[in-house]
């Protein structure tokens, strides 16, 4: 099966491309390289450098490569602190997604998989969020993801194009960069240098951390099965930011430097945790990586990259 992956040179996208190829599919990458990195994609993988907002070029590229499935992961990340002023990121994420869906319809693609986020839920109303949880995003990032979901569902309602929405919890793992604004990446970067981890607010806020490799397995399973609907991709396990910093220090084999605290981020959810039961029932997927195992792999990868970039390897 030929699969076009937008954002395929990004953190999640590059892992998805690798997983699809391992499963015997033919991935094609489309990325504007604004945050993605060309070296993340093997030279043998067809690569298209293009902006997802350019619907005319998208239609032409889709006509040329004729994918069976389109996996839309392209997005411009903006953190909770910056998201309130970064209108360009909002435009890329919403307008770009609209362009991708429009081009896919014109090209007659039969299945589109779109990445969403736990941010669409906002603050948890109960112990854990399943797909029926109220959607009350607290940030423009969450609002953008929700807008994309609604556009996808509305525009494809009367079309013969199957759609899948995957709401990812907080991703971490090998290949992350500072642009990802991952708490894990930031903690590894600072603690490995003996610097204090920076924690917003009390650090008691919780998140659901999912290995990026597990997330890629989930995407590949959905592509393979052509399963449609809306699904959470999460572990169902809450970890506080303070606990995360301790786990990172343990993975590095060092004592945790005294954290440096700063004011809470605007509209930062106190808790976020996803119930992945529906996805398990649909495709048999459950995250296989325990947090400490995933952190050990992340630390090894990130420290190796850092050593190489400074010429210490």
PDB file of N, CA and C in Angstrom, residues 171-233:
ATOM      1  N   UNK A 171       3.896  12.901  23.612  1.00  0.00           N
ATOM      2  CA  UNK A 171       4.864  12.008  22.994  1.00  0.00           C
ATOM      3  C   UNK A 171       6.282  12.341  23.433  1.00  0.00           C
ATOM      4  N   UNK A 172       7.102  11.313  23.565  1.00  0.00           N
ATOM      5  CA  UNK A 172       8.511  11.481  23.890  1.00  0.00           C
ATOM      6  C   UNK A 172       9.263  10.326  23.254  1.00  0.00           C
ATOM      7  N   UNK A 173      10.585  10.444  23.180  1.00  0.00           N
ATOM      8  CA  UNK A 173      11.371   9.328  22.676  1.00  0.00           C
ATOM      9  C   UNK A 173      12.525   9.766  21.814  1.00  0.00           C
ATOM     10  N   UNK A 174      13.230   8.806  21.220  1.00  0.00           N
ATOM     11  CA  UNK A 174      14.382   9.107  20.374  1.00  0.00           C
ATOM     12  C   UNK A 174      13.999  10.005  19.203  1.00  0.00           C
ATOM     13  N   UNK A 175      14.840  10.982  18.921  1.00  0.00           N
ATOM     14  CA  UNK A 175      14.593  11.863  17.786  1.00  0.00           C
ATOM     15  C   UNK A 175      13.903  13.154  18.137  1.00  0.00           C
ATOM     16  N   UNK A 176      13.541  13.331  19.400  1.00  0.00           N
ATOM     17  CA  UNK A 176      12.897  14.592  19.777  1.00  0.00           C
ATOM     18  C   UNK A 176      13.927  15.716  19.739  1.00  0.00           C
ATOM     19  N   UNK A 177      13.443  16.926  19.579  1.00  0.00           N
ATOM     20  CA  UNK A 177      14.318  18.095  19.539  1.00  0.00           C
ATOM     21  C   UNK A 177      13.728  19.174  20.425  1.00  0.00           C
ATOM     22  N   UNK A 178      14.474  20.239  20.617  1.00  0.00           N
ATOM     23  CA  UNK A 178      13.970  21.339  21.431  1.00  0.00           C
ATOM     24  C   UNK A 178      12.729  21.968  20.807  1.00  0.00           C
ATOM     25  N   UNK A 179      12.597  21.861  19.473  1.00  0.00           N
ATOM     26  CA  UNK A 179      11.421  22.430  18.810  1.00  0.00           C
ATOM     27  C   UNK A 179      10.135  21.710  19.210  1.00  0.00           C
ATOM     28  N   UNK A 180      10.257  20.452  19.639  1.00  0.00           N
ATOM     29  CA  UNK A 180       9.076  19.681  20.047  1.00  0.00           C
ATOM     30  C   UNK A 180       8.497  20.177  21.366  1.00  0.00           C
ATOM     31  N   UNK A 181       9.268  20.938  22.118  1.00  0.00           N
ATOM     32  CA  UNK A 181       8.867  21.422  23.436  1.00  0.00           C
ATOM     33  C   UNK A 181       8.449  20.279  24.355  1.00  0.00           C
ATOM     34  N   UNK A 182       9.113  19.156  24.215  1.00  0.00           N
ATOM     35  CA  UNK A 182       8.841  18.013  25.074  1.00  0.00           C
ATOM     36  C   UNK A 182       9.478  18.231  26.441  1.00  0.00           C
ATOM     37  N   UNK A 183       8.697  17.997  27.497  1.00  0.00           N
ATOM     38  CA  UNK A 183       9.248  18.101  28.848  1.00  0.00           C
ATOM     39  C   UNK A 183      10.378  17.105  29.028  1.00  0.00           C
ATOM     40  N   UNK A 184      10.225  15.925  28.448  1.00  0.00           N
ATOM     41  CA  UNK A 184      11.263  14.904  28.558  1.00  0.00           C
ATOM     42  C   UNK A 184      12.556  15.405  27.931  1.00  0.00           C
ATOM     43  N   UNK A 185      12.477  15.927  26.715  1.00  0.00           N
ATOM     44  CA  UNK A 185      13.674  16.419  26.024  1.00  0.00           C
ATOM     45  C   UNK A 185      14.350  17.516  26.833  1.00  0.00           C
ATOM     46  N   UNK A 186      13.562  18.459  27.329  1.00  0.00           N
ATOM     47  CA  UNK A 186      14.121  19.578  28.090  1.00  0.00           C
ATOM     48  C   UNK A 186      14.785  19.106  29.375  1.00  0.00           C
ATOM     49  N   UNK A 187      14.156  18.145  30.053  1.00  0.00           N
ATOM     50  CA  UNK A 187      14.732  17.636  31.292  1.00  0.00           C
ATOM     51  C   UNK A 187      16.044  16.907  31.032  1.00  0.00           C
ATOM     52  N   UNK A 188      16.076  16.075  29.988  1.00  0.00           N
ATOM     53  CA  UNK A 188      17.318  15.355  29.660  1.00  0.00           C
ATOM     54  C   UNK A 188      18.420  16.359  29.335  1.00  0.00           C
ATOM     55  N   UNK A 189      18.078  17.353  28.549  1.00  0.00           N
ATOM     56  CA  UNK A 189      19.055  18.349  28.121  1.00  0.00           C
ATOM     57  C   UNK A 189      19.680  19.069  29.317  1.00  0.00           C
ATOM     58  N   UNK A 190      18.870  19.462  30.273  1.00  0.00           N
ATOM     59  CA  UNK A 190      19.369  20.240  31.406  1.00  0.00           C
ATOM     60  C   UNK A 190      20.026  19.352  32.474  1.00  0.00           C
ATOM     61  N   UNK A 191      19.348  18.275  32.842  1.00  0.00           N
ATOM     62  CA  UNK A 191      19.863  17.437  33.927  1.00  0.00           C
ATOM     63  C   UNK A 191      21.171  16.769  33.530  1.00  0.00           C
ATOM     64  N   UNK A 192      21.312  16.382  32.261  1.00  0.00           N
ATOM     65  CA  UNK A 192      22.555  15.742  31.804  1.00  0.00           C
ATOM     66  C   UNK A 192      23.740  16.699  31.895  1.00  0.00           C
ATOM     67  N   UNK A 193      23.463  17.992  31.908  1.00  0.00           N
ATOM     68  CA  UNK A 193      24.527  18.995  32.036  1.00  0.00           C
ATOM     69  C   UNK A 193      24.693  19.478  33.474  1.00  0.00           C
ATOM     70  N   UNK A 194      23.953  18.850  34.404  1.00  0.00           N
ATOM     71  CA  UNK A 194      24.046  19.240  35.798  1.00  0.00           C
ATOM     72  C   UNK A 194      23.241  20.475  36.143  1.00  0.00           C
ATOM     73  N   UNK A 195      22.368  20.893  35.216  1.00  0.00           N
ATOM     74  CA  UNK A 195      21.565  22.087  35.436  1.00  0.00           C
ATOM     75  C   UNK A 195      20.206  21.719  36.036  1.00  0.00           C
ATOM     76  N   UNK A 196      19.583  22.660  36.711  1.00  0.00           N
ATOM     77  CA  UNK A 196      18.285  22.422  37.328  1.00  0.00           C
ATOM     78  C   UNK A 196      17.195  22.318  36.270  1.00  0.00           C
ATOM     79  N   UNK A 197      16.318  21.320  36.383  1.00  0.00           N
ATOM     80  CA  UNK A 197      15.169  21.282  35.471  1.00  0.00           C
ATOM     81  C   UNK A 197      14.238  22.446  35.782  1.00  0.00           C
ATOM     82  N   UNK A 198      13.669  23.029  34.743  1.00  0.00           N
ATOM     83  CA  UNK A 198      12.744  24.151  34.918  1.00  0.00           C
ATOM     84  C   UNK A 198      11.325  23.603  34.931  1.00  0.00           C
ATOM     85  N   UNK A 199      10.593  23.906  35.994  1.00  0.00           N
ATOM     86  CA  UNK A 199       9.246  23.370  36.161  1.00  0.00           C
ATOM     87  C   UNK A 199       8.249  24.511  36.264  1.00  0.00           C
ATOM     88  N   UNK A 200       7.220  24.442  35.442  1.00  0.00           N
ATOM     89  CA  UNK A 200       6.157  25.449  35.473  1.00  0.00           C
ATOM     90  C   UNK A 200       5.163  25.112  36.577  1.00  0.00           C
ATOM     91  N   UNK A 201       4.854  26.091  37.411  1.00  0.00           N
ATOM     92  CA  UNK A 201       3.891  25.858  38.478  1.00  0.00           C
ATOM     93  C   UNK A 201       4.459  24.959  39.553  1.00  0.00           C
ATOM     94  N   UNK A 202       3.580  24.159  40.173  1.00  0.00           N
ATOM     95  CA  UNK A 202       3.984  23.311  41.291  1.00  0.00           C
ATOM     96  C   UNK A 202       4.698  22.040  40.854  1.00  0.00           C
ATOM     97  N   UNK A 203       4.468  21.623  39.595  1.00  0.00           N
ATOM     98  CA  UNK A 203       5.017  20.353  39.132  1.00  0.00           C
ATOM     99  C   UNK A 203       4.121  19.179  39.455  1.00  0.00           C
ATOM    100  N   UNK A 204       3.012  19.451  40.126  1.00  0.00           N
ATOM    101  CA  UNK A 204       2.075  18.373  40.472  1.00  0.00           C
ATOM    102  C   UNK A 204       1.091  18.086  39.342  1.00  0.00           C
ATOM    103  N   UNK A 205       1.102  18.922  38.313  1.00  0.00           N
ATOM    104  CA  UNK A 205       0.232  18.648  37.171  1.00  0.00           C
ATOM    105  C   UNK A 205       0.682  17.357  36.494  1.00  0.00           C
ATOM    106  N   UNK A 206      -0.271  16.601  35.970  1.00  0.00           N
ATOM    107  CA  UNK A 206       0.046  15.277  35.424  1.00  0.00           C
ATOM    108  C   UNK A 206      -0.190  15.218  33.921  1.00  0.00           C
ATOM    109  N   UNK A 207       0.549  14.315  33.291  1.00  0.00           N
ATOM    110  CA  UNK A 207       0.400  14.070  31.864  1.00  0.00           C
ATOM    111  C   UNK A 207       0.505  12.562  31.608  1.00  0.00           C
ATOM    112  N   UNK A 208       0.031  12.170  30.445  1.00  0.00           N
ATOM    113  CA  UNK A 208       0.092  10.788  29.989  1.00  0.00           C
ATOM    114  C   UNK A 208       1.199  10.737  28.941  1.00  0.00           C
ATOM    115  N   UNK A 209       2.317  10.078  29.247  1.00  0.00           N
ATOM    116  CA  UNK A 209       3.470  10.058  28.354  1.00  0.00           C
ATOM    117  C   UNK A 209       3.503   8.762  27.540  1.00  0.00           C
ATOM    118  N   UNK A 210       3.526   8.938  26.212  1.00  0.00           N
ATOM    119  CA  UNK A 210       3.503   7.805  25.282  1.00  0.00           C
ATOM    120  C   UNK A 210       4.768   7.809  24.447  1.00  0.00           C
ATOM    121  N   UNK A 211       5.424   6.666  24.382  1.00  0.00           N
ATOM    122  CA  UNK A 211       6.606   6.530  23.536  1.00  0.00           C
ATOM    123  C   UNK A 211       6.249   6.803  22.076  1.00  0.00           C
ATOM    124  N   UNK A 212       7.083   7.581  21.401  1.00  0.00           N
ATOM    125  CA  UNK A 212       6.818   7.902  20.001  1.00  0.00           C
ATOM    126  C   UNK A 212       6.831   6.642  19.141  1.00  0.00           C
ATOM    127  N   UNK A 213       7.610   5.647  19.539  1.00  0.00           N
ATOM    128  CA  UNK A 213       7.624   4.394  18.779  1.00  0.00           C
ATOM    129  C   UNK A 213       6.278   3.679  18.910  1.00  0.00           C
ATOM    130  N   UNK A 214       5.713   3.692  20.104  1.00  0.00           N
ATOM    131  CA  UNK A 214       4.390   3.106  20.290  1.00  0.00           C
ATOM    132  C   UNK A 214       3.347   3.865  19.480  1.00  0.00           C
ATOM    133  N   UNK A 215       3.452   5.183  19.475  1.00  0.00           N
ATOM    134  CA  UNK A 215       2.509   5.997  18.702  1.00  0.00           C
ATOM    135  C   UNK A 215       2.592   5.648  17.218  1.00  0.00           C
ATOM    136  N   UNK A 216       3.809   5.414  16.719  1.00  0.00           N
ATOM    137  CA  UNK A 216       3.982   5.040  15.317  1.00  0.00           C
ATOM    138  C   UNK A 216       3.365   3.680  15.021  1.00  0.00           C
ATOM    139  N   UNK A 217       3.475   2.765  15.982  1.00  0.00           N
ATOM    140  CA  UNK A 217       2.833   1.451  15.827  1.00  0.00           C
ATOM    141  C   UNK A 217       1.327   1.624  15.710  1.00  0.00           C
ATOM    142  N   UNK A 218       0.757   2.519  16.510  1.00  0.00           N
ATOM    143  CA  UNK A 218      -0.688   2.771  16.461  1.00  0.00           C
ATOM    144  C   UNK A 218      -1.102   3.285  15.093  1.00  0.00           C
ATOM    145  N   UNK A 219      -0.340   4.227  14.543  1.00  0.00           N
ATOM    146  CA  UNK A 219      -0.663   4.766  13.219  1.00  0.00           C
ATOM    147  C   UNK A 219      -0.587   3.666  12.171  1.00  0.00           C
ATOM    148  N   UNK A 220       0.464   2.873  12.201  1.00  0.00           N
ATOM    149  CA  UNK A 220       0.625   1.792  11.223  1.00  0.00           C
ATOM    150  C   UNK A 220      -0.501   0.774  11.323  1.00  0.00           C
ATOM    151  N   UNK A 221      -0.955   0.496  12.561  1.00  0.00           N
ATOM    152  CA  UNK A 221      -2.050  -0.463  12.743  1.00  0.00           C
ATOM    153  C   UNK A 221      -3.343   0.061  12.136  1.00  0.00           C
ATOM    154  N   UNK A 222      -3.583   1.359  12.278  1.00  0.00           N
ATOM    155  CA  UNK A 222      -4.789   1.968  11.707  1.00  0.00           C
ATOM    156  C   UNK A 222      -4.713   1.967  10.181  1.00  0.00           C
ATOM    157  N   UNK A 223      -3.543   2.281   9.645  1.00  0.00           N
ATOM    158  CA  UNK A 223      -3.363   2.272   8.194  1.00  0.00           C
ATOM    159  C   UNK A 223      -3.581   0.867   7.648  1.00  0.00           C
ATOM    160  N   UNK A 224      -2.979  -0.117   8.304  1.00  0.00           N
ATOM    161  CA  UNK A 224      -3.065  -1.510   7.843  1.00  0.00           C
ATOM    162  C   UNK A 224      -4.507  -2.008   7.857  1.00  0.00           C
ATOM    163  N   UNK A 225      -5.231  -1.702   8.916  1.00  0.00           N
ATOM    164  CA  UNK A 225      -6.599  -2.211   9.074  1.00  0.00           C
ATOM    165  C   UNK A 225      -7.646  -1.329   8.414  1.00  0.00           C
ATOM    166  N   UNK A 226      -7.240  -0.096   8.043  1.00  0.00           N
ATOM    167  CA  UNK A 226      -8.149   0.892   7.477  1.00  0.00           C
ATOM    168  C   UNK A 226      -9.326   1.147   8.433  1.00  0.00           C
ATOM    169  N   UNK A 227      -9.025   1.105   9.710  1.00  0.00           N
ATOM    170  CA  UNK A 227     -10.026   1.366  10.738  1.00  0.00           C
ATOM    171  C   UNK A 227     -10.395   2.840  10.736  1.00  0.00           C
ATOM    172  N   UNK A 228     -11.675   3.136  10.859  1.00  0.00           N
ATOM    173  CA  UNK A 228     -12.140   4.524  10.861  1.00  0.00           C
ATOM    174  C   UNK A 228     -12.741   4.887  12.215  1.00  0.00           C
ATOM    175  N   UNK A 229     -12.818   6.179  12.462  1.00  0.00           N
ATOM    176  CA  UNK A 229     -13.382   6.664  13.717  1.00  0.00           C
ATOM    177  C   UNK A 229     -12.402   7.564  14.433  1.00  0.00           C
ATOM    178  N   UNK A 230     -12.719   7.863  15.685  1.00  0.00           N
ATOM    179  CA  UNK A 230     -11.873   8.721  16.513  1.00  0.00           C
ATOM    180  C   UNK A 230     -11.341   7.906  17.686  1.00  0.00           C
ATOM    181  N   UNK A 231     -10.018   7.985  17.910  1.00  0.00           N
ATOM    182  CA  UNK A 231      -9.395   7.132  18.915  1.00  0.00           C
ATOM    183  C   UNK A 231      -8.340   7.895  19.710  1.00  0.00           C
ATOM    184  N   UNK A 232      -8.290   7.602  20.995  1.00  0.00           N
ATOM    185  CA  UNK A 232      -7.205   8.081  21.840  1.00  0.00           C
ATOM    186  C   UNK A 232      -5.991   7.183  21.671  1.00  0.00           C
ATOM    187  N   UNK A 233      -4.803   7.790  21.742  1.00  0.00           N
ATOM    188  CA  UNK A 233      -3.559   7.027  21.783  1.00  0.00           C
ATOM    189  C   UNK A 233      -2.852   7.436  23.073  1.00  0.00           C
TER     190      UNK A 233
END
